[in-house]
PDB file of C-alpha atoms and ligand atoms in Angstrom:
ATOM      1  CA  UNK A  20     -23.282  -8.594   6.070  1.00 97.00           C
ATOM      2  CA  UNK A  21     -22.241 -12.121   4.927  1.00 97.00           C
ATOM      3  CA  UNK A  22     -20.490 -14.208   8.337  1.00 98.00           C
ATOM      4  CA  UNK A  23     -17.743 -16.221   8.243  1.00 97.00           C
ATOM      5  CA  UNK A  24     -16.495 -18.035  11.234  1.00 97.00           C
ATOM      6  CA  UNK A  25     -13.136 -19.431  10.660  1.00 97.00           C
ATOM      7  CA  UNK A  26     -13.253 -23.629  11.194  1.00 94.00           C
ATOM      8  CA  UNK A  27     -16.346 -23.327   9.852  1.00 97.00           C
ATOM      9  CA  UNK A  28     -15.665 -22.745   6.104  1.00 97.00           C
ATOM     10  CA  UNK A  29     -12.725 -24.818   4.348  1.00 95.00           C
ATOM     11  CA  UNK A  30      -9.290 -23.104   4.782  1.00 94.00           C
ATOM     12  CA  UNK A  31      -9.182 -22.611   0.929  1.00 93.00           C
ATOM     13  CA  UNK A  32     -12.225 -20.376   1.178  1.00 96.00           C
ATOM     14  CA  UNK A  33     -10.886 -18.747   4.248  1.00 96.00           C
ATOM     15  CA  UNK A  34      -7.911 -17.798   2.422  1.00 95.00           C
ATOM     16  CA  UNK A  35      -9.490 -16.275  -0.280  1.00 95.00           C
ATOM     17  CA  UNK A  36     -11.971 -13.939   1.988  1.00 97.00           C
ATOM     18  CA  UNK A  37      -8.963 -13.296   3.939  1.00 97.00           C
ATOM     19  CA  UNK A  38      -7.134 -12.443   0.624  1.00 97.00           C
ATOM     20  CA  UNK A  39     -10.223 -10.507  -0.793  1.00 97.00           C
ATOM     21  CA  UNK A  40     -10.438  -8.443   2.656  1.00 98.00           C
ATOM     22  CA  UNK A  41      -7.112  -7.802   3.468  1.00 98.00           C
ATOM     23  CA  UNK A  42      -5.860  -6.044   0.090  1.00 97.00           C
ATOM     24  CA  UNK A  43      -4.048  -4.787  -1.588  1.00 98.00           C
ATOM     25  CA  UNK A  44      -0.858  -6.080  -0.130  1.00 98.00           C
ATOM     26  CA  UNK A  45       2.444  -5.275  -1.220  1.00 98.00           C
ATOM     27  CA  UNK A  46       4.956  -8.111  -2.862  1.00 98.00           C
ATOM     28  CA  UNK A  47       8.331  -9.220  -1.361  1.00 98.00           C
ATOM     29  CA  UNK A  48      10.067 -10.693  -4.327  1.00 98.00           C
ATOM     30  CA  UNK A  49      12.147 -12.750  -1.775  1.00 98.00           C
ATOM     31  CA  UNK A  50      15.744 -14.030  -3.188  1.00 98.00           C
ATOM     32  CA  UNK A  51      17.375 -16.721  -0.920  1.00 98.00           C
ATOM     33  CA  UNK A  52      20.329 -19.197  -1.658  1.00 97.00           C
ATOM     34  CA  UNK A  53      20.193 -23.050  -1.000  1.00 96.00           C
ATOM     35  CA  UNK A  54      22.801 -25.047   0.459  1.00 94.00           C
ATOM     36  CA  UNK A  55      23.957 -25.927  -2.839  1.00 95.00           C
ATOM     37  CA  UNK A  56      24.472 -22.276  -3.838  1.00 95.00           C
ATOM     38  CA  UNK A  57      21.155 -22.565  -6.400  1.00 96.00           C
ATOM     39  CA  UNK A  58      19.589 -18.740  -6.257  1.00 97.00           C
ATOM     40  CA  UNK A  59      16.110 -19.076  -5.657  1.00 97.00           C
ATOM     41  CA  UNK A  60      13.295 -16.168  -5.955  1.00 98.00           C
ATOM     42  CA  UNK A  61       9.404 -16.162  -5.130  1.00 98.00           C
ATOM     43  CA  UNK A  62       7.180 -13.555  -4.459  1.00 98.00           C
ATOM     44  CA  UNK A  63       5.541 -13.426  -0.994  1.00 98.00           C
ATOM     45  CA  UNK A  64       2.323 -10.734  -0.169  1.00 98.00           C
ATOM     46  CA  UNK A  65       1.853 -11.681   3.391  1.00 98.00           C
ATOM     47  CA  UNK A  66       4.153  -9.134   3.626  1.00 98.00           C
ATOM     48  CA  UNK A  67       4.686  -5.409   5.445  1.00 98.00           C
ATOM     49  CA  UNK A  68       7.287  -2.931   7.015  1.00 98.00           C
ATOM     50  CA  UNK A  69       6.916  -3.159  10.937  1.00 98.00           C
ATOM     51  CA  UNK A  70       9.489  -0.844  11.982  1.00 98.00           C
ATOM     52  CA  UNK A  71      12.060   1.933  11.004  1.00 98.00           C
ATOM     53  CA  UNK A  72      14.134   1.613  14.229  1.00 98.00           C
ATOM     54  CA  UNK A  73      15.260  -1.040  13.539  1.00 98.00           C
ATOM     55  CA  UNK A  74      14.299  -1.373  10.111  1.00 98.00           C
ATOM     56  CA  UNK A  75      12.378  -4.445  10.326  1.00 98.00           C
ATOM     57  CA  UNK A  76      10.207  -6.517   7.270  1.00 98.00           C
ATOM     58  CA  UNK A  77       8.413  -9.164   7.929  1.00 99.00           C
ATOM     59  CA  UNK A  78       6.795 -11.837   5.514  1.00 98.00           C
ATOM     60  CA  UNK A  79       4.923 -14.930   5.875  1.00 98.00           C
ATOM     61  CA  UNK A  80       5.640 -18.527   3.962  1.00 98.00           C
ATOM     62  CA  UNK A  81       3.069 -20.432   4.219  1.00 98.00           C
ATOM     63  CA  UNK A  82       2.389 -24.390   4.592  1.00 98.00           C
ATOM     64  CA  UNK A  83       0.977 -25.192   1.090  1.00 96.00           C
ATOM     65  CA  UNK A  84      -2.723 -26.020   1.818  1.00 94.00           C
ATOM     66  CA  UNK A  85      -3.036 -28.782  -0.782  1.00 94.00           C
ATOM     67  CA  UNK A  86      -0.193 -31.336   0.792  1.00 96.00           C
ATOM     68  CA  UNK A  87       1.180 -29.305   3.800  1.00 97.00           C
ATOM     69  CA  UNK A  88       4.469 -29.278   2.778  1.00 97.00           C
ATOM     70  CA  UNK A  89       6.990 -25.910   3.230  1.00 97.00           C
ATOM     71  CA  UNK A  90       8.690 -23.818   0.680  1.00 97.00           C
ATOM     72  CA  UNK A  91      12.341 -23.487  -0.503  1.00 96.00           C
ATOM     73  CA  UNK A  92      12.429 -19.809   0.577  1.00 98.00           C
ATOM     74  CA  UNK A  93      11.661 -20.945   4.177  1.00 98.00           C
ATOM     75  CA  UNK A  94      14.638 -23.933   4.259  1.00 97.00           C
ATOM     76  CA  UNK A  95      16.850 -21.385   2.911  1.00 97.00           C
ATOM     77  CA  UNK A  96      16.426 -18.936   5.020  1.00 98.00           C
ATOM     78  CA  UNK A  97      16.370 -21.464   8.133  1.00 98.00           C
ATOM     79  CA  UNK A  98      19.746 -22.669   6.700  1.00 97.00           C
ATOM     80  CA  UNK A  99      21.263 -19.550   6.622  1.00 97.00           C
ATOM     81  CA  UNK A 100      19.232 -16.436   7.427  1.00 98.00           C
ATOM     82  CA  UNK A 101      19.952 -14.209   4.857  1.00 98.00           C
ATOM     83  CA  UNK A 102      17.101 -12.860   1.657  1.00 98.00           C
ATOM     84  CA  UNK A 103      17.319 -10.139  -0.179  1.00 99.00           C
ATOM     85  CA  UNK A 104      13.699  -8.469  -0.361  1.00 99.00           C
ATOM     86  CA  UNK A 105      13.125  -6.816  -3.830  1.00 99.00           C
ATOM     87  CA  UNK A 106      10.144  -4.607  -4.567  1.00 98.00           C
ATOM     88  CA  UNK A 107       7.834  -5.733  -7.492  1.00 98.00           C
ATOM     89  CA  UNK A 108       6.787  -2.884 -10.084  1.00 98.00           C
ATOM     90  CA  UNK A 109       4.349  -3.203 -13.358  1.00 98.00           C
ATOM     91  CA  UNK A 110       7.671  -3.790 -15.588  1.00 98.00           C
ATOM     92  CA  UNK A 111       8.418  -7.102 -13.959  1.00 98.00           C
ATOM     93  CA  UNK A 112       4.944  -8.284 -12.750  1.00 98.00           C
ATOM     94  CA  UNK A 113       4.513 -10.929 -15.213  1.00 98.00           C
ATOM     95  CA  UNK A 114       8.100 -12.158 -14.851  1.00 98.00           C
ATOM     96  CA  UNK A 115       7.453 -12.541 -11.050  1.00 98.00           C
ATOM     97  CA  UNK A 116       4.646 -14.408 -11.947  1.00 98.00           C
ATOM     98  CA  UNK A 117       6.732 -17.298 -13.584  1.00 98.00           C
ATOM     99  CA  UNK A 118       9.223 -17.304 -10.655  1.00 98.00           C
ATOM    100  CA  UNK A 119       5.885 -18.206  -8.289  1.00 97.00           C
ATOM    101  CA  UNK A 120       5.637 -21.430  -9.745  1.00 97.00           C
ATOM    102  CA  UNK A 121       6.834 -24.188  -8.000  1.00 92.00           C
ATOM    103  CA  UNK A 122       9.932 -25.110  -9.469  1.00 94.00           C
ATOM    104  CA  UNK A 123      11.983 -28.099  -7.789  1.00 92.00           C
ATOM    105  CA  UNK A 124      14.845 -26.531  -5.454  1.00 88.00           C
ATOM    106  CA  UNK A 125      17.790 -27.437  -7.861  1.00 92.00           C
ATOM    107  CA  UNK A 126      16.375 -24.716 -10.323  1.00 94.00           C
ATOM    108  CA  UNK A 127      16.882 -21.119 -10.232  1.00 94.00           C
ATOM    109  CA  UNK A 128      13.994 -18.791 -10.624  1.00 96.00           C
ATOM    110  CA  UNK A 129      16.156 -16.346 -11.959  1.00 98.00           C
ATOM    111  CA  UNK A 130      16.683 -18.586 -15.602  1.00 97.00           C
ATOM    112  CA  UNK A 131      13.115 -19.641 -15.607  1.00 97.00           C
ATOM    113  CA  UNK A 132      11.640 -15.870 -15.134  1.00 98.00           C
ATOM    114  CA  UNK A 133      14.666 -14.338 -17.112  1.00 98.00           C
ATOM    115  CA  UNK A 134      15.071 -11.794 -14.358  1.00 98.00           C
ATOM    116  CA  UNK A 135      18.991 -10.737 -13.521  1.00 98.00           C
ATOM    117  CA  UNK A 136      21.115 -11.583 -10.514  1.00 98.00           C
ATOM    118  CA  UNK A 137      23.354  -9.460  -9.302  1.00 98.00           C
ATOM    119  CA  UNK A 138      25.274  -9.302  -6.098  1.00 98.00           C
ATOM    120  CA  UNK A 139      24.335  -8.106  -2.812  1.00 98.00           C
ATOM    121  CA  UNK A 140      26.895  -5.979  -0.761  1.00 98.00           C
ATOM    122  CA  UNK A 141      26.364  -7.366   2.795  1.00 98.00           C
ATOM    123  CA  UNK A 142      24.834 -10.828   2.316  1.00 98.00           C
ATOM    124  CA  UNK A 143      25.069 -13.896  -0.066  1.00 98.00           C
ATOM    125  CA  UNK A 144      21.464 -13.926  -1.823  1.00 98.00           C
ATOM    126  CA  UNK A 145      21.581 -12.026  -5.211  1.00 98.00           C
ATOM    127  CA  UNK A 146      19.575  -8.671  -5.873  1.00 98.00           C
ATOM    128  CA  UNK A 147      17.073  -8.617  -8.833  1.00 98.00           C
ATOM    129  CA  UNK A 148      18.692  -5.983 -10.959  1.00 98.00           C
ATOM    130  CA  UNK A 149      15.063  -5.055 -12.674  1.00 98.00           C
ATOM    131  CA  UNK A 150      13.740  -4.517  -9.260  1.00 98.00           C
ATOM    132  CA  UNK A 151      13.076  -0.387  -8.188  1.00 98.00           C
ATOM    133  CA  UNK A 152      14.122  -1.366  -4.821  1.00 98.00           C
ATOM    134  CA  UNK A 153      16.462  -3.952  -3.139  1.00 99.00           C
ATOM    135  CA  UNK A 154      16.618  -4.850   0.755  1.00 99.00           C
ATOM    136  CA  UNK A 155      19.383  -6.558   2.092  1.00 99.00           C
ATOM    137  CA  UNK A 156      18.096  -8.514   4.907  1.00 99.00           C
ATOM    138  CA  UNK A 157      19.413 -10.794   8.163  1.00 98.00           C
ATOM    139  CA  UNK A 158      16.577 -12.879   9.551  1.00 98.00           C
ATOM    140  CA  UNK A 159      16.143 -12.213  13.419  1.00 98.00           C
ATOM    141  CA  UNK A 160      13.708 -14.883  13.660  1.00 98.00           C
ATOM    142  CA  UNK A 161      11.311 -16.996  12.327  1.00 98.00           C
ATOM    143  CA  UNK A 162       8.086 -17.586  14.020  1.00 98.00           C
ATOM    144  CA  UNK A 163       5.815 -20.908  12.814  1.00 98.00           C
ATOM    145  CA  UNK A 164       2.065 -20.136  13.218  1.00 98.00           C
ATOM    146  CA  UNK A 165       0.791 -23.539  13.305  1.00 98.00           C
ATOM    147  CA  UNK A 166       1.802 -26.986  12.033  1.00 97.00           C
ATOM    148  CA  UNK A 167      -1.365 -27.756   9.404  1.00 96.00           C
ATOM    149  CA  UNK A 168      -2.200 -26.565   5.943  1.00 96.00           C
ATOM    150  CA  UNK A 169      -2.442 -23.148   5.218  1.00 96.00           C
ATOM    151  CA  UNK A 170      -0.277 -22.067   8.571  1.00 98.00           C
ATOM    152  CA  UNK A 171       2.157 -19.169   8.099  1.00 98.00           C
ATOM    153  CA  UNK A 172       5.772 -19.044   9.159  1.00 98.00           C
ATOM    154  CA  UNK A 173       6.605 -15.186  10.057  1.00 98.00           C
ATOM    155  CA  UNK A 174       9.757 -14.625   8.719  1.00 99.00           C
ATOM    156  CA  UNK A 175      11.363 -11.313  10.802  1.00 99.00           C
ATOM    157  CA  UNK A 176      13.893  -9.426   8.689  1.00 98.00           C
ATOM    158  CA  UNK A 177      16.346  -7.097   9.916  1.00 98.00           C
ATOM    159  CA  UNK A 178      17.268  -4.409   6.925  1.00 99.00           C
ATOM    160  CA  UNK A 179      21.346  -4.101   6.512  1.00 98.00           C
ATOM    161  CA  UNK A 180      21.701  -2.615   3.162  1.00 98.00           C
ATOM    162  CA  UNK A 181      19.065  -0.618   0.575  1.00 98.00           C
ATOM    163  CA  UNK A 182      19.582   0.009  -2.893  1.00 98.00           C
ATOM    164  CA  UNK A 183      16.648   2.405  -4.615  1.00 98.00           C
ATOM    165  CA  UNK A 184      16.862   2.895  -8.464  1.00 98.00           C
ATOM    166  CA  UNK A 185      17.815   6.641  -9.288  1.00 98.00           C
ATOM    167  CA  UNK A 186      15.108   6.137 -11.887  1.00 98.00           C
ATOM    168  CA  UNK A 187      12.212   6.261  -9.536  1.00 98.00           C
ATOM    169  CA  UNK A 188      13.871   9.376  -7.405  1.00 98.00           C
ATOM    170  CA  UNK A 189      12.305  13.194  -7.693  1.00 98.00           C
ATOM    171  CA  UNK A 190      15.156  15.797  -8.112  1.00 98.00           C
ATOM    172  CA  UNK A 191      14.732  16.065  -4.085  1.00 98.00           C
ATOM    173  CA  UNK A 192      15.860  12.491  -3.538  1.00 98.00           C
ATOM    174  CA  UNK A 193      12.774  11.245  -2.575  1.00 98.00           C
ATOM    175  CA  UNK A 194      10.695   8.220  -3.994  1.00 98.00           C
ATOM    176  CA  UNK A 195       8.135   8.968  -6.870  1.00 98.00           C
ATOM    177  CA  UNK A 196       5.504   6.445  -6.438  1.00 98.00           C
ATOM    178  CA  UNK A 197       4.381   7.101 -10.099  1.00 98.00           C
ATOM    179  CA  UNK A 198       7.874   6.503 -11.078  1.00 98.00           C
ATOM    180  CA  UNK A 199       8.367   3.434  -8.607  1.00 98.00           C
ATOM    181  CA  UNK A 200       4.967   2.057 -10.017  1.00 98.00           C
ATOM    182  CA  UNK A 201       4.654  -0.635  -7.816  1.00 98.00           C
ATOM    183  CA  UNK A 202       2.188  -3.518  -7.828  1.00 98.00           C
ATOM    184  CA  UNK A 203      -0.067  -4.936  -5.176  1.00 98.00           C
ATOM    185  CA  UNK A 204      -1.665  -8.418  -4.671  1.00 98.00           C
ATOM    186  CA  UNK A 205      -5.485  -8.729  -4.198  1.00 98.00           C
ATOM    187  CA  UNK A 206      -7.923 -11.495  -3.793  1.00 96.00           C
ATOM    188  CA  UNK A 207      -8.170 -14.266  -6.531  1.00 95.00           C
ATOM    189  CA  UNK A 208      -5.921 -13.534  -9.418  1.00 97.00           C
ATOM    190  CA  UNK A 209      -6.032  -9.734  -8.942  1.00 98.00           C
ATOM    191  CA  UNK A 210      -3.596  -7.195  -8.907  1.00 98.00           C
ATOM    192  CA  UNK A 211      -3.213  -3.079  -8.970  1.00 98.00           C
ATOM    193  CA  UNK A 212      -0.669  -1.134 -10.203  1.00 98.00           C
ATOM    194  CA  UNK A 213      -0.142   1.857  -7.719  1.00 98.00           C
ATOM    195  CA  UNK A 214       0.519   4.882 -10.459  1.00 97.00           C
ATOM    196  CA  UNK A 215      -1.568   7.265 -12.333  1.00 97.00           C
ATOM    197  CA  UNK A 216      -4.924   8.521 -11.415  1.00 93.00           C
ATOM    198  CA  UNK A 217      -5.098   5.755  -8.872  1.00 91.00           C
ATOM    199  CA  UNK A 218      -2.272   7.344  -6.424  1.00 96.00           C
ATOM    200  CA  UNK A 219      -3.828  10.266  -4.915  1.00 93.00           C
ATOM    201  CA  UNK A 220      -2.060  12.132  -1.976  1.00 92.00           C
ATOM    202  CA  UNK A 221      -4.261  12.925   1.282  1.00 93.00           C
ATOM    203  CA  UNK A 222      -2.619  15.823   3.386  1.00 89.00           C
ATOM    204  CA  UNK A 223      -4.222  15.896   6.837  1.00 88.00           C
ATOM    205  CA  UNK A 224      -1.826  18.214   9.419  1.00 85.00           C
ATOM    206  CA  UNK A 225      -1.792  15.664  12.293  1.00 88.00           C
ATOM    207  CA  UNK A 226       0.456  18.226  14.742  1.00 92.00           C
ATOM    208  CA  UNK A 227      -2.646  20.274  15.340  1.00 92.00           C
ATOM    209  CA  UNK A 228      -6.123  19.578  16.726  1.00 95.00           C
ATOM    210  CA  UNK A 229      -8.906  19.629  14.486  1.00 96.00           C
ATOM    211  CA  UNK A 230     -12.967  20.159  14.774  1.00 97.00           C
ATOM    212  CA  UNK A 231     -14.067  16.911  13.638  1.00 97.00           C
ATOM    213  CA  UNK A 232     -16.758  15.376  12.436  1.00 97.00           C
ATOM    214  CA  UNK A 233     -18.694  15.877  15.305  1.00 97.00           C
ATOM    215  CA  UNK A 234     -18.350  19.793  15.264  1.00 97.00           C
ATOM    216  CA  UNK A 235     -19.398  19.988  11.941  1.00 98.00           C
ATOM    217  CA  UNK A 236     -22.707  22.058  11.876  1.00 97.00           C
ATOM    218  CA  UNK A 237     -25.662  19.645  11.548  1.00 97.00           C
ATOM    219  CA  UNK A 238     -26.981  20.708   8.277  1.00 96.00           C
ATOM    220  CA  UNK A 239     -23.898  20.149   6.691  1.00 97.00           C
ATOM    221  CA  UNK A 240     -23.691  17.080   8.388  1.00 97.00           C
ATOM    222  CA  UNK A 241     -27.242  16.109   6.840  1.00 96.00           C
ATOM    223  CA  UNK A 242     -26.311  17.678   3.032  1.00 96.00           C
ATOM    224  CA  UNK A 243     -27.421  14.602   0.699  1.00 96.00           C
ATOM    225  CA  UNK A 244     -24.586  16.659  -1.684  1.00 98.00           C
ATOM    226  CA  UNK A 245     -21.600  16.081   0.312  1.00 98.00           C
ATOM    227  CA  UNK A 246     -20.350  12.525   0.706  1.00 98.00           C
ATOM    228  CA  UNK A 247     -18.236  10.882   3.748  1.00 98.00           C
ATOM    229  CA  UNK A 248     -14.847  11.669   2.247  1.00 97.00           C
ATOM    230  CA  UNK A 249     -16.116  15.429   1.872  1.00 98.00           C
ATOM    231  CA  UNK A 250     -17.328  15.640   5.414  1.00 98.00           C
ATOM    232  CA  UNK A 251     -14.125  13.887   6.406  1.00 97.00           C
ATOM    233  CA  UNK A 252     -12.069  16.924   4.377  1.00 97.00           C
ATOM    234  CA  UNK A 253     -13.987  19.423   6.283  1.00 97.00           C
ATOM    235  CA  UNK A 254     -13.882  17.691   9.868  1.00 97.00           C
ATOM    236  CA  UNK A 255     -10.104  18.367   9.080  1.00 96.00           C
ATOM    237  CA  UNK A 256     -10.346  21.725   9.289  1.00 96.00           C
ATOM    238  CA  UNK A 257      -8.779  23.930  12.381  1.00 95.00           C
ATOM    239  CA  UNK A 258     -11.977  25.960  12.755  1.00 96.00           C
ATOM    240  CA  UNK A 259     -15.572  26.305  10.991  1.00 97.00           C
ATOM    241  CA  UNK A 260     -15.679  29.703   9.555  1.00 96.00           C
ATOM    242  CA  UNK A 261     -18.534  31.853  10.247  1.00 95.00           C
ATOM    243  CA  UNK A 262     -19.944  34.768   7.949  1.00 94.00           C
ATOM    244  CA  UNK A 263     -17.582  37.088   8.947  1.00 95.00           C
ATOM    245  CA  UNK A 264     -14.493  35.216   8.224  1.00 94.00           C
ATOM    246  CA  UNK A 265     -16.077  33.715   4.991  1.00 95.00           C
ATOM    247  CA  UNK A 266     -17.026  36.970   3.609  1.00 94.00           C
ATOM    248  CA  UNK A 267     -13.008  37.897   4.353  1.00 93.00           C
ATOM    249  CA  UNK A 268     -12.222  34.815   2.617  1.00 91.00           C
ATOM    250  CA  UNK A 269     -14.080  35.897  -0.443  1.00 94.00           C
ATOM    251  CA  UNK A 270     -12.879  39.639  -0.002  1.00 93.00           C
ATOM    252  CA  UNK A 271      -9.155  37.983  -0.828  1.00 93.00           C
ATOM    253  CA  UNK A 272     -10.487  36.004  -4.229  1.00 93.00           C
ATOM    254  CA  UNK A 273     -12.671  37.650  -7.032  1.00 93.00           C
ATOM    255  CA  UNK A 274     -12.982  34.738  -9.113  1.00 94.00           C
ATOM    256  CA  UNK A 275     -14.373  32.680  -6.221  1.00 95.00           C
ATOM    257  CA  UNK A 276     -16.776  35.392  -5.350  1.00 95.00           C
ATOM    258  CA  UNK A 277     -18.098  35.737  -8.487  1.00 96.00           C
ATOM    259  CA  UNK A 278     -18.915  31.875  -8.675  1.00 96.00           C
ATOM    260  CA  UNK A 279     -20.303  32.208  -5.237  1.00 96.00           C
ATOM    261  CA  UNK A 280     -22.789  34.919  -6.579  1.00 95.00           C
ATOM    262  CA  UNK A 281     -23.911  32.525  -9.073  1.00 96.00           C
ATOM    263  CA  UNK A 282     -25.076  30.019  -6.460  1.00 96.00           C
ATOM    264  CA  UNK A 283     -28.814  30.770  -5.776  1.00 94.00           C
ATOM    265  CA  UNK A 284     -29.864  28.015  -3.670  1.00 96.00           C
ATOM    266  CA  UNK A 285     -28.210  26.308  -0.959  1.00 96.00           C
ATOM    267  CA  UNK A 286     -28.032  23.208  -2.868  1.00 97.00           C
ATOM    268  CA  UNK A 287     -25.668  25.085  -5.416  1.00 97.00           C
ATOM    269  CA  UNK A 288     -23.564  26.187  -2.695  1.00 97.00           C
ATOM    270  CA  UNK A 289     -23.290  22.866  -1.349  1.00 98.00           C
ATOM    271  CA  UNK A 290     -22.278  21.751  -4.766  1.00 98.00           C
ATOM    272  CA  UNK A 291     -19.860  24.278  -5.494  1.00 98.00           C
ATOM    273  CA  UNK A 292     -18.126  23.283  -2.183  1.00 98.00           C
ATOM    274  CA  UNK A 293     -18.265  19.870  -3.093  1.00 98.00           C
ATOM    275  CA  UNK A 294     -16.566  21.050  -6.481  1.00 98.00           C
ATOM    276  CA  UNK A 295     -13.822  22.740  -4.602  1.00 98.00           C
ATOM    277  CA  UNK A 296     -13.107  20.067  -2.325  1.00 97.00           C
ATOM    278  CA  UNK A 297     -13.005  17.478  -5.205  1.00 96.00           C
ATOM    279  CA  UNK A 298     -10.780  19.206  -7.021  1.00 94.00           C
ATOM    280  CA  UNK A 299      -7.802  20.304  -5.263  1.00 93.00           C
ATOM    281  CA  UNK A 300      -9.008  19.698  -1.624  1.00 94.00           C
ATOM    282  CA  UNK A 301      -9.778  23.513  -1.128  1.00 96.00           C
ATOM    283  CA  UNK A 302     -11.281  22.847   2.251  1.00 96.00           C
ATOM    284  CA  UNK A 303     -11.195  26.558   3.500  1.00 96.00           C
ATOM    285  CA  UNK A 304     -12.896  27.687   0.356  1.00 97.00           C
ATOM    286  CA  UNK A 305     -15.416  24.892   0.633  1.00 97.00           C
ATOM    287  CA  UNK A 306     -16.283  25.909   4.194  1.00 97.00           C
ATOM    288  CA  UNK A 307     -16.378  29.335   3.458  1.00 97.00           C
ATOM    289  CA  UNK A 308     -18.792  28.700   0.591  1.00 97.00           C
ATOM    290  CA  UNK A 309     -20.709  26.461   2.936  1.00 97.00           C
ATOM    291  CA  UNK A 310     -20.755  29.278   5.511  1.00 96.00           C
ATOM    292  CA  UNK A 311     -22.627  31.471   3.107  1.00 95.00           C
ATOM    293  CA  UNK A 312     -25.581  29.701   3.204  1.00 94.00           C
TER     294      UNK A 312
HETATM  295  C1  FMN B 426       2.004 -12.273  -5.760  1.00 64.30           C
HETATM  296  C2  FMN B 426       2.278 -13.803  -5.478  1.00 64.30           C
HETATM  297  C3  FMN B 426       2.346 -13.438  -3.690  1.00 64.30           C
HETATM  298  C4  FMN B 426       2.474 -14.628  -2.857  1.00 64.30           C
HETATM  299  N1  FMN B 426       2.431 -14.653  -1.595  1.00 64.30           N
HETATM  300  C5  FMN B 426       2.784 -15.937  -0.640  1.00 64.30           C
HETATM  301  C6  FMN B 426       2.860 -15.356   0.707  1.00 64.30           C
HETATM  302  O1  FMN B 426       2.539 -14.474   1.127  1.00 64.30           O
HETATM  303  N2  FMN B 426       3.353 -16.805   1.030  1.00 64.30           N
HETATM  304  C7  FMN B 426       3.089 -17.992   0.620  1.00 64.30           C
HETATM  305  O2  FMN B 426       3.560 -18.676   1.338  1.00 64.30           O
HETATM  306  N3  FMN B 426       3.168 -18.378  -0.732  1.00 64.30           N
HETATM  307  C8  FMN B 426       2.747 -17.151  -1.284  1.00 64.30           C
HETATM  308  N4  FMN B 426       2.944 -17.331  -2.679  1.00 64.30           N
HETATM  309  C9  FMN B 426       3.029 -18.220  -3.332  1.00 64.30           C
HETATM  310  C10 FMN B 426       4.876 -18.473  -3.496  1.00 64.30           C
HETATM  311  O3  FMN B 426       5.209 -17.711  -3.992  1.00 64.30           O
HETATM  312  C11 FMN B 426       4.922 -19.943  -4.239  1.00 64.30           C
HETATM  313  O4  FMN B 426       4.437 -20.841  -3.469  1.00 64.30           O
HETATM  314  C12 FMN B 426       6.130 -20.272  -4.484  1.00 64.30           C
HETATM  315  O5  FMN B 426       6.104 -21.122  -5.586  1.00 64.30           O
HETATM  316  C13 FMN B 426       7.194 -20.662  -3.570  1.00 64.30           C
HETATM  317  O6  FMN B 426       8.548 -20.402  -3.891  1.00 64.30           O
HETATM  318  P1  FMN B 426       9.528 -21.294  -2.788  1.00 64.30           P
HETATM  319  O7  FMN B 426       9.197 -22.716  -2.983  1.00 64.30           O
HETATM  320  O8  FMN B 426      11.009 -21.106  -4.029  1.00 64.30           O
HETATM  321  O9  FMN B 426       9.965 -20.499  -1.792  1.00 64.30           O
HETATM  322  C14 FMN B 426       2.597 -16.002  -3.518  1.00 64.30           C
HETATM  323  C15 FMN B 426       2.830 -15.929  -4.991  1.00 64.30           C
HETATM  324  C16 FMN B 426       2.417 -14.942  -5.822  1.00 64.30           C
HETATM  325  C17 FMN B 426       2.516 -14.715  -7.663  1.00 64.30           C
END
């Protein structure tokens, strides 16, 4: 492993190692208003949600590494304590990139990026109309993390009102990630688009005990065919089947039984289990196949 000791590399270099390692990050497209009433928007990816009750978001505005200056968003929040945090999806990511340019504080990035300001309900900064989720926030606290270039200021925000586009909701009212189509920031100039094949569900019941990796039979753990992810799926089972319960499983599923009969070797059975795990997370079926080895 490459070893990196903070203090032994430049701040710029360390910054890139941090960003590439803590990645992808959600993006807060922060909308604030300055003392002269100019609307400001800028993206911040040192950002996350830290509490639901109370609803708390935190992002960090850093001192520029080049000249140790601070940013307009921070100055505006220090002046009036309000910010709208807008989500960034694929449709607006290029306009967001324009808004990240260091325009002077008397220039509104709404005009420069072509995004549309619409009034918030509870605070004075504008929402970004094109954003699929707009969170109106009152700032509770600003915590400076240092006084040198690269030092952050944690901006702790309480959400007082959320607006979510009906277009990203499923009929049951839940957010559909594919419709939301959010962007994440990675290291260097890389972004990730969170929709399509890159979004996957991982179902794991956390309210009931499971067997865990250590209770998987040794020959299963040592299989050259199953991956760490496959074993993770099997470790999430409530119980490991014996031959009897596996046979009962196949009695209920003729197709599976027919496929199993075609597997002549242990390798073929492991491969069948792997396919079941990777196509639809069929863990009980996969475990039953392995139990027949
Ligand atoms: C996707 C993205 C994420 C960014 N994240 C941060 C961040 O977390 N902290 C920060 O200080 N600057 C961040 N920046 C840089 C600021 O957006 C940039 O310095 C901007 O000009 C600040 O605008 P302001 O002076 O109007 O606040 C980011 C830029 C981009 C494009």
